[in-house]
Amino acid sequence: MSVLLVIFLMWAVTYPVRWLGLSLGRLHLPPFWLSFLQFVPVSVFAALVLPEVLGSPEWPRRLVACVVGGLLMWRTGSLAPGILGGFAAYWGARLLGL
Amino acid sequence: MPLWLGMVPFAVAYAVTARAAGLSVLETQLMSVTVFAGASQFAAAGLFASGANALGIVATTALLNARHVLYGLSLSRTLPLTRPQRVLAAQFLTDEAYGVAVVRGPQESGGLSFAFLLGAELSLYSIWNLSTLVGALAGAVLPDPGALGVAVVFPLAFLGLLVPLLKGRLTVLVALASGLGAWALSRVLPGGLVILLAGIGGALLGAFLSTRSQNTASQA
């Protein structure tokens, strides 16, 4: 499937959901499904991160990067120092021969 | 303003990852113009890089953006919109715009208005697309993203989204279950499907545990 078609389909599954929410102001979702939707980001983000770190051939370097980056993000509360610090830690580990 | 500071590195990182995954500058930019959903764009870039199935990419996008229905529901309760306003506002509705609208909107004189919502949405949209362009062009200048280890930016960026969400034991438990589950599944299944299954599984676990604890609390 071409990249352009994938992009179009991604848009086609994103826009209607946003519109639907704005249009269904009086609808009440059952608590279980409200809770499900609230947990989707945590769950998906974790599923994206862990295999990319632990399943990678260079997993020790990536683990170092994510531990350093994660701590920086947690302490500073912002993204940029975490990404930059994590990337620096990755290179530190790589230069040390990890 | 602090939101812009958060968006710029994320958009640049998305664009660099997308370019490293083999997308053209135009394709990278087109995704920011149409889809305009940071996390799912980034996830798609990572999945393109791993050669995941196209339908897996679309299904992951659908799952990730299903949460936008919550923002719409919440906004439409406090801010009645006409049909053309809904059609327009929906294209640009994101986590950040929702956050600004519900936190800052009521502080405006006259309360939250359509103009305020659209203004917040469009300012974020411009920053996101501008940063995408910068990242996409920077990605073209970098010699070889693979040799530079740019791939590590992908888990780092998602870690940056994950860390602020880890409030309390339940979210940590859901993240661990989903992350470790995805790692185990990734040995036997293709990438797109792994994210989808682990993502749904983790969210179901969270919903099950949180509604169960609410029920026992209300019965006690």
CSV table of C-alpha atoms in Angstrom, one decimal:
chain,number,residue,atom,x,y,z
A,1,MET,CA,0.0,0.0,0.0
A,2,SER,CA,1.4,3.4,-0.9
A,3,VAL,CA,2.4,5.9,1.8
A,4,LEU,CA,0.0,8.5,0.5
A,5,LEU,CA,-2.9,6.0,0.9
A,6,VAL,CA,-1.8,5.1,4.4
A,7,ILE,CA,-1.7,8.9,5.3
A,8,PHE,CA,-5.2,9.4,3.9
A,9,LEU,CA,-6.6,6.4,5.8
A,10,MET,CA,-4.9,7.7,9.0
A,11,TRP,CA,-6.7,11.0,8.5
A,12,ALA,CA,-9.9,9.1,7.7
A,13,VAL,CA,-9.9,7.4,11.1
A,14,THR,CA,-8.8,10.5,13.0
A,15,TYR,CA,-11.1,13.3,11.8
A,16,PRO,CA,-14.5,11.6,12.2
A,17,VAL,CA,-13.6,10.7,15.8
A,18,ARG,CA,-12.9,14.3,16.7
A,19,TRP,CA,-16.0,15.4,15.0
A,20,LEU,CA,-18.1,12.7,16.6
A,21,GLY,CA,-17.0,13.8,20.1
A,22,LEU,CA,-17.9,17.4,19.4
A,23,SER,CA,-21.3,16.4,18.0
A,24,LEU,CA,-22.4,14.0,20.8
A,25,GLY,CA,-22.4,16.4,23.7
A,26,ARG,CA,-25.3,14.8,25.5
A,27,LEU,CA,-24.2,11.2,25.1
A,28,HIS,CA,-23.1,9.4,28.3
A,29,LEU,CA,-20.6,6.6,27.9
A,30,PRO,CA,-20.6,3.8,30.4
A,31,PRO,CA,-17.8,4.3,33.1
A,32,PHE,CA,-16.0,1.3,31.9
A,33,TRP,CA,-15.5,2.6,28.4
A,34,LEU,CA,-14.7,6.2,29.6
A,35,SER,CA,-12.0,4.6,31.7
A,36,PHE,CA,-10.8,2.5,28.8
A,37,LEU,CA,-10.4,5.6,26.6
A,38,GLN,CA,-8.5,7.3,29.4
A,39,PHE,CA,-6.0,4.4,29.7
A,40,VAL,CA,-5.4,4.1,25.9
A,41,PRO,CA,-2.5,6.6,25.8
A,42,VAL,CA,-0.6,5.1,28.8
A,43,SER,CA,-1.0,1.7,27.4
A,44,VAL,CA,-0.1,2.5,23.8
A,45,PHE,CA,2.9,4.7,24.7
A,46,ALA,CA,4.3,1.9,26.9
A,47,ALA,CA,3.8,-0.7,24.1
A,48,LEU,CA,5.7,1.6,21.7
A,49,VAL,CA,8.6,2.2,24.1
A,50,LEU,CA,9.5,-1.2,25.6
A,51,PRO,CA,9.9,-3.3,22.5
A,52,GLU,CA,12.0,-0.5,20.9
A,53,VAL,CA,14.4,-0.6,23.8
A,54,LEU,CA,14.5,-4.2,25.0
A,55,GLY,CA,14.0,-5.8,21.6
A,56,SER,CA,16.7,-3.8,19.9
A,57,PRO,CA,20.1,-5.3,19.0
A,58,GLU,CA,21.7,-2.4,20.7
A,59,TRP,CA,19.4,-2.6,23.8
A,60,PRO,CA,22.1,-1.8,26.5
A,61,ARG,CA,22.7,1.6,24.9
A,62,ARG,CA,19.0,2.3,24.4
A,63,LEU,CA,18.3,1.3,28.0
A,64,VAL,CA,20.9,3.7,29.3
A,65,ALA,CA,19.5,6.4,27.1
A,66,CYS,CA,15.9,5.8,28.3
A,67,VAL,CA,16.9,5.6,32.0
A,68,VAL,CA,18.8,8.9,31.7
A,69,GLY,CA,16.2,10.6,29.5
A,70,GLY,CA,13.3,9.3,31.6
A,71,LEU,CA,14.8,10.7,34.8
A,72,LEU,CA,15.5,14.0,33.2
A,73,MET,CA,11.9,14.2,31.9
A,74,TRP,CA,10.6,13.3,35.4
A,75,ARG,CA,12.7,15.8,37.2
A,76,THR,CA,12.4,18.8,34.8
A,77,GLY,CA,8.9,18.0,33.6
A,78,SER,CA,9.7,18.8,30.0
A,79,LEU,CA,10.5,16.9,26.9
A,80,ALA,CA,13.5,18.6,25.3
A,81,PRO,CA,16.1,18.0,28.1
A,82,GLY,CA,15.0,14.4,28.3
A,83,ILE,CA,15.5,13.8,24.5
A,84,LEU,CA,18.8,15.6,24.4
A,85,GLY,CA,20.1,14.1,27.6
A,86,GLY,CA,19.0,10.7,26.6
A,87,PHE,CA,20.6,11.0,23.2
A,88,ALA,CA,23.8,12.2,24.8
A,89,ALA,CA,23.7,9.2,27.2
A,90,TYR,CA,23.2,6.9,24.2
A,91,TRP,CA,26.4,8.3,22.6
A,92,GLY,CA,28.2,8.1,25.9
A,93,ALA,CA,27.3,4.4,26.2
A,94,ARG,CA,28.2,3.8,22.6
A,95,LEU,CA,31.6,5.5,22.9
A,96,LEU,CA,32.3,3.5,26.1
A,97,GLY,CA,31.8,0.4,24.0
A,98,LEU,CA,28.5,-0.7,25.5
B,1,MET,CA,3.9,29.2,25.1
B,2,PRO,CA,5.2,26.3,27.3
B,3,LEU,CA,3.2,24.0,25.1
B,4,TRP,CA,5.0,25.2,22.0
B,5,LEU,CA,8.3,24.4,23.6
B,6,GLY,CA,7.1,20.9,24.1
B,7,MET,CA,5.7,20.6,20.6
B,8,VAL,CA,8.7,21.8,18.7
B,9,PRO,CA,11.2,19.1,19.7
B,10,PHE,CA,8.5,16.5,19.3
B,11,ALA,CA,7.5,17.6,15.8
B,12,VAL,CA,11.2,17.9,14.8
B,13,ALA,CA,11.8,14.4,16.2
B,14,TYR,CA,8.8,13.0,14.4
B,15,ALA,CA,10.0,14.5,11.1
B,16,VAL,CA,13.5,13.2,11.4
B,17,THR,CA,12.2,9.7,12.2
B,18,ALA,CA,9.7,9.8,9.3
B,19,ARG,CA,12.5,10.9,6.9
B,20,ALA,CA,14.8,8.1,8.3
B,21,ALA,CA,11.9,5.7,7.7
B,22,GLY,CA,12.0,6.6,4.0
B,23,LEU,CA,9.2,9.1,3.7
B,24,SER,CA,9.7,12.1,1.5
B,25,VAL,CA,9.6,15.6,2.7
B,26,LEU,CA,6.2,16.0,1.1
B,27,GLU,CA,4.8,12.9,2.7
B,28,THR,CA,6.2,13.8,6.1
B,29,GLN,CA,4.6,17.3,5.8
B,30,LEU,CA,1.4,16.0,4.4
B,31,MET,CA,0.8,13.8,7.5
B,32,SER,CA,1.2,16.9,9.7
B,33,VAL,CA,-1.2,18.9,7.5
B,34,THR,CA,-4.0,16.2,7.4
B,35,VAL,CA,-3.7,13.8,10.3
B,36,PHE,CA,-2.3,16.4,12.8
B,37,ALA,CA,-2.0,14.1,15.8
B,38,GLY,CA,1.5,14.0,17.2
B,39,ALA,CA,1.6,10.6,18.9
B,40,SER,CA,0.0,8.7,16.1
B,41,GLN,CA,2.2,10.4,13.4
B,42,PHE,CA,5.3,9.5,15.4
B,43,ALA,CA,4.0,5.9,15.9
B,44,ALA,CA,3.3,5.6,12.2
B,45,ALA,CA,6.8,6.9,11.4
B,46,GLY,CA,8.3,4.2,13.7
B,47,LEU,CA,6.1,1.5,12.2
B,48,PHE,CA,7.0,2.6,8.6
B,49,ALA,CA,10.6,2.2,9.7
B,50,SER,CA,10.1,-1.3,11.0
B,51,GLY,CA,8.3,-2.2,7.8
B,52,ALA,CA,4.9,-2.8,9.6
B,53,ASN,CA,1.8,-3.7,7.7
B,54,ALA,CA,-0.1,-0.7,6.4
B,55,LEU,CA,-3.4,-1.7,8.0
B,56,GLY,CA,-1.6,-2.1,11.3
B,57,ILE,CA,-0.4,1.5,11.1
B,58,VAL,CA,-4.0,2.7,10.3
B,59,ALA,CA,-5.5,0.6,13.2
B,60,THR,CA,-2.9,1.9,15.6
B,61,THR,CA,-3.8,5.5,14.6
B,62,ALA,CA,-7.5,4.8,15.1
B,63,LEU,CA,-6.8,3.3,18.6
B,64,LEU,CA,-4.6,6.2,19.6
B,65,ASN,CA,-7.0,8.9,18.4
B,66,ALA,CA,-10.1,7.2,19.9
B,67,ARG,CA,-9.3,9.3,23.0
B,68,HIS,CA,-10.2,12.5,21.1
B,69,VAL,CA,-13.8,11.5,21.4
B,70,LEU,CA,-13.4,12.3,25.1
B,71,TYR,CA,-12.1,15.8,24.4
B,72,GLY,CA,-15.0,16.5,22.0
B,73,LEU,CA,-17.6,15.2,24.5
B,74,SER,CA,-16.1,17.3,27.2
B,75,LEU,CA,-15.8,20.5,25.1
B,76,SER,CA,-19.3,20.2,23.6
B,77,ARG,CA,-20.8,20.2,27.1
B,78,THR,CA,-19.4,23.6,28.0
B,79,LEU,CA,-19.3,25.1,24.6
B,80,PRO,CA,-22.3,24.7,22.2
B,81,LEU,CA,-21.1,24.8,18.6
B,82,THR,CA,-22.9,25.2,15.3
B,83,ARG,CA,-22.4,22.5,12.7
B,84,PRO,CA,-19.9,24.5,10.6
B,85,GLN,CA,-18.0,25.3,13.8
B,86,ARG,CA,-17.8,21.6,14.7
B,87,VAL,CA,-16.7,20.7,11.2
B,88,LEU,CA,-13.8,23.2,11.4
B,89,ALA,CA,-12.9,22.7,15.1
B,90,ALA,CA,-12.7,18.9,14.7
B,91,GLN,CA,-9.8,19.1,12.2
B,92,PHE,CA,-7.5,20.8,14.6
B,93,LEU,CA,-8.6,19.3,17.9
B,94,THR,CA,-5.6,17.8,19.9
B,95,ASP,CA,-4.6,17.0,23.5
B,96,GLU,CA,-2.9,20.3,23.8
B,97,ALA,CA,-5.7,22.4,22.3
B,98,TYR,CA,-8.2,20.7,24.6
B,99,GLY,CA,-6.0,21.3,27.6
B,100,VAL,CA,-5.6,25.0,26.8
B,101,ALA,CA,-9.3,25.4,26.1
B,102,VAL,CA,-10.5,23.9,29.3
B,103,VAL,CA,-7.8,25.5,31.5
B,104,ARG,CA,-7.5,28.9,30.0
B,105,GLY,CA,-10.8,29.4,28.2
B,106,PRO,CA,-12.9,30.0,31.3
B,107,GLN,CA,-10.5,32.7,32.5
B,108,GLU,CA,-11.2,34.8,29.3
B,109,SER,CA,-13.8,37.5,29.7
B,110,GLY,CA,-17.1,35.9,28.5
B,111,GLY,CA,-15.7,32.4,29.2
B,112,LEU,CA,-14.7,29.8,26.7
B,113,SER,CA,-15.7,30.8,23.1
B,114,PHE,CA,-15.4,29.2,19.7
B,115,ALA,CA,-12.9,31.9,18.7
B,116,PHE,CA,-10.7,31.1,21.7
B,117,LEU,CA,-10.8,27.3,20.9
B,118,LEU,CA,-10.0,27.9,17.2
B,119,GLY,CA,-7.3,30.3,18.0
B,120,ALA,CA,-5.6,27.8,20.4
B,121,GLU,CA,-6.0,25.1,17.8
B,122,LEU,CA,-4.6,27.1,14.9
B,123,SER,CA,-1.6,28.4,16.8
B,124,LEU,CA,-0.7,24.8,17.8
B,125,TYR,CA,-1.3,23.7,14.2
B,126,SER,CA,1.0,26.3,12.7
B,127,ILE,CA,3.8,25.5,15.2
B,128,TRP,CA,3.4,21.8,14.6
B,129,ASN,CA,3.6,22.2,10.8
B,130,LEU,CA,6.4,24.7,10.8
B,131,SER,CA,8.5,22.4,13.1
B,132,THR,CA,7.7,19.4,10.9
B,133,LEU,CA,9.1,21.3,7.9
B,134,VAL,CA,12.3,22.2,9.8
B,135,GLY,CA,12.7,18.6,11.0
B,136,ALA,CA,12.0,17.2,7.5
B,137,LEU,CA,14.6,19.5,5.9
B,138,ALA,CA,17.1,18.9,8.7
B,139,GLY,CA,16.6,15.1,8.2
B,140,ALA,CA,17.6,15.6,4.5
B,141,VAL,CA,20.8,17.3,5.5
B,142,LEU,CA,21.9,14.7,8.1
B,143,PRO,CA,24.3,12.3,6.4
B,144,ASP,CA,23.0,8.9,7.6
B,145,PRO,CA,20.3,8.9,10.3
B,146,GLY,CA,21.0,5.2,11.0
B,147,ALA,CA,24.7,5.7,11.7
B,148,LEU,CA,23.9,8.7,14.0
B,149,GLY,CA,21.7,6.5,16.1
B,150,VAL,CA,18.6,8.7,15.5
B,151,ALA,CA,16.4,5.7,16.0
B,152,VAL,CA,16.8,6.0,19.8
B,153,VAL,CA,14.9,9.3,19.6
B,154,PHE,CA,11.7,7.3,18.9
B,155,PRO,CA,11.5,5.5,22.3
B,156,LEU,CA,12.8,8.7,24.0
B,157,ALA,CA,10.0,10.8,22.6
B,158,PHE,CA,7.3,8.4,23.6
B,159,LEU,CA,8.9,8.1,27.0
B,160,GLY,CA,8.4,11.8,27.3
B,161,LEU,CA,4.7,11.4,26.7
B,162,LEU,CA,4.5,8.4,29.0
B,163,VAL,CA,6.3,9.8,32.0
B,164,PRO,CA,3.8,12.7,32.8
B,165,LEU,CA,0.9,10.1,32.6
B,166,LEU,CA,2.4,7.8,35.2
B,167,LYS,CA,0.4,9.1,38.2
B,168,GLY,CA,-0.3,6.4,40.8
B,169,ARG,CA,0.1,2.7,40.9
B,170,LEU,CA,-2.6,1.8,38.5
B,171,THR,CA,-1.1,3.7,35.5
B,172,VAL,CA,2.3,2.2,36.3
B,173,LEU,CA,0.8,-1.2,36.4
B,174,VAL,CA,-1.0,-0.7,33.0
B,175,ALA,CA,2.2,0.7,31.4
B,176,LEU,CA,4.3,-2.3,32.7
B,177,ALA,CA,1.7,-4.9,31.6
B,178,SER,CA,1.3,-3.3,28.2
B,179,GLY,CA,5.0,-2.7,27.6
B,180,LEU,CA,6.2,-6.1,28.7
B,181,GLY,CA,3.3,-7.7,26.8
B,182,ALA,CA,4.3,-5.9,23.7
B,183,TRP,CA,7.9,-6.9,24.1
B,184,ALA,CA,6.8,-10.6,24.4
B,185,LEU,CA,4.4,-10.3,21.5
B,186,SER,CA,7.0,-8.6,19.3
B,187,ARG,CA,8.9,-11.8,19.1
B,188,VAL,CA,6.1,-13.6,17.3
B,189,LEU,CA,3.9,-10.9,15.7
B,190,PRO,CA,4.4,-8.0,13.3
B,191,GLY,CA,4.8,-4.5,14.7
B,192,GLY,CA,1.5,-2.9,14.0
B,193,LEU,CA,-0.5,-5.7,15.4
B,194,VAL,CA,1.6,-5.8,18.6
B,195,ILE,CA,0.9,-2.2,19.4
B,196,LEU,CA,-2.8,-2.7,18.8
B,197,LEU,CA,-3.1,-5.8,20.9
B,198,ALA,CA,-0.9,-4.6,23.8
B,199,GLY,CA,-2.6,-1.2,23.7
B,200,ILE,CA,-6.1,-2.6,23.8
B,201,GLY,CA,-5.1,-5.2,26.4
B,202,GLY,CA,-3.5,-2.6,28.7
B,203,ALA,CA,-6.4,-0.2,28.5
B,204,LEU,CA,-8.9,-3.0,29.2
B,205,LEU,CA,-6.9,-4.0,32.2
B,206,GLY,CA,-6.8,-0.4,33.4
B,207,ALA,CA,-10.6,0.1,32.8
B,208,PHE,CA,-11.3,-3.2,34.5
B,209,LEU,CA,-9.2,-2.5,37.6
B,210,SER,CA,-10.3,1.1,38.0
B,211,THR,CA,-14.1,0.5,37.6
B,212,ARG,CA,-13.8,-2.5,39.9
B,213,SER,CA,-12.2,-0.5,42.6
B,214,GLN,CA,-14.8,2.3,42.2
B,215,ASN,CA,-17.6,-0.3,42.5
B,216,THR,CA,-16.1,-1.8,45.7
B,217,ALA,CA,-15.6,1.7,47.1
B,218,SER,CA,-19.2,2.7,46.4
B,219,GLN,CA,-20.5,-0.5,47.9
B,220,ALA,CA,-18.4,-0.1,51.1
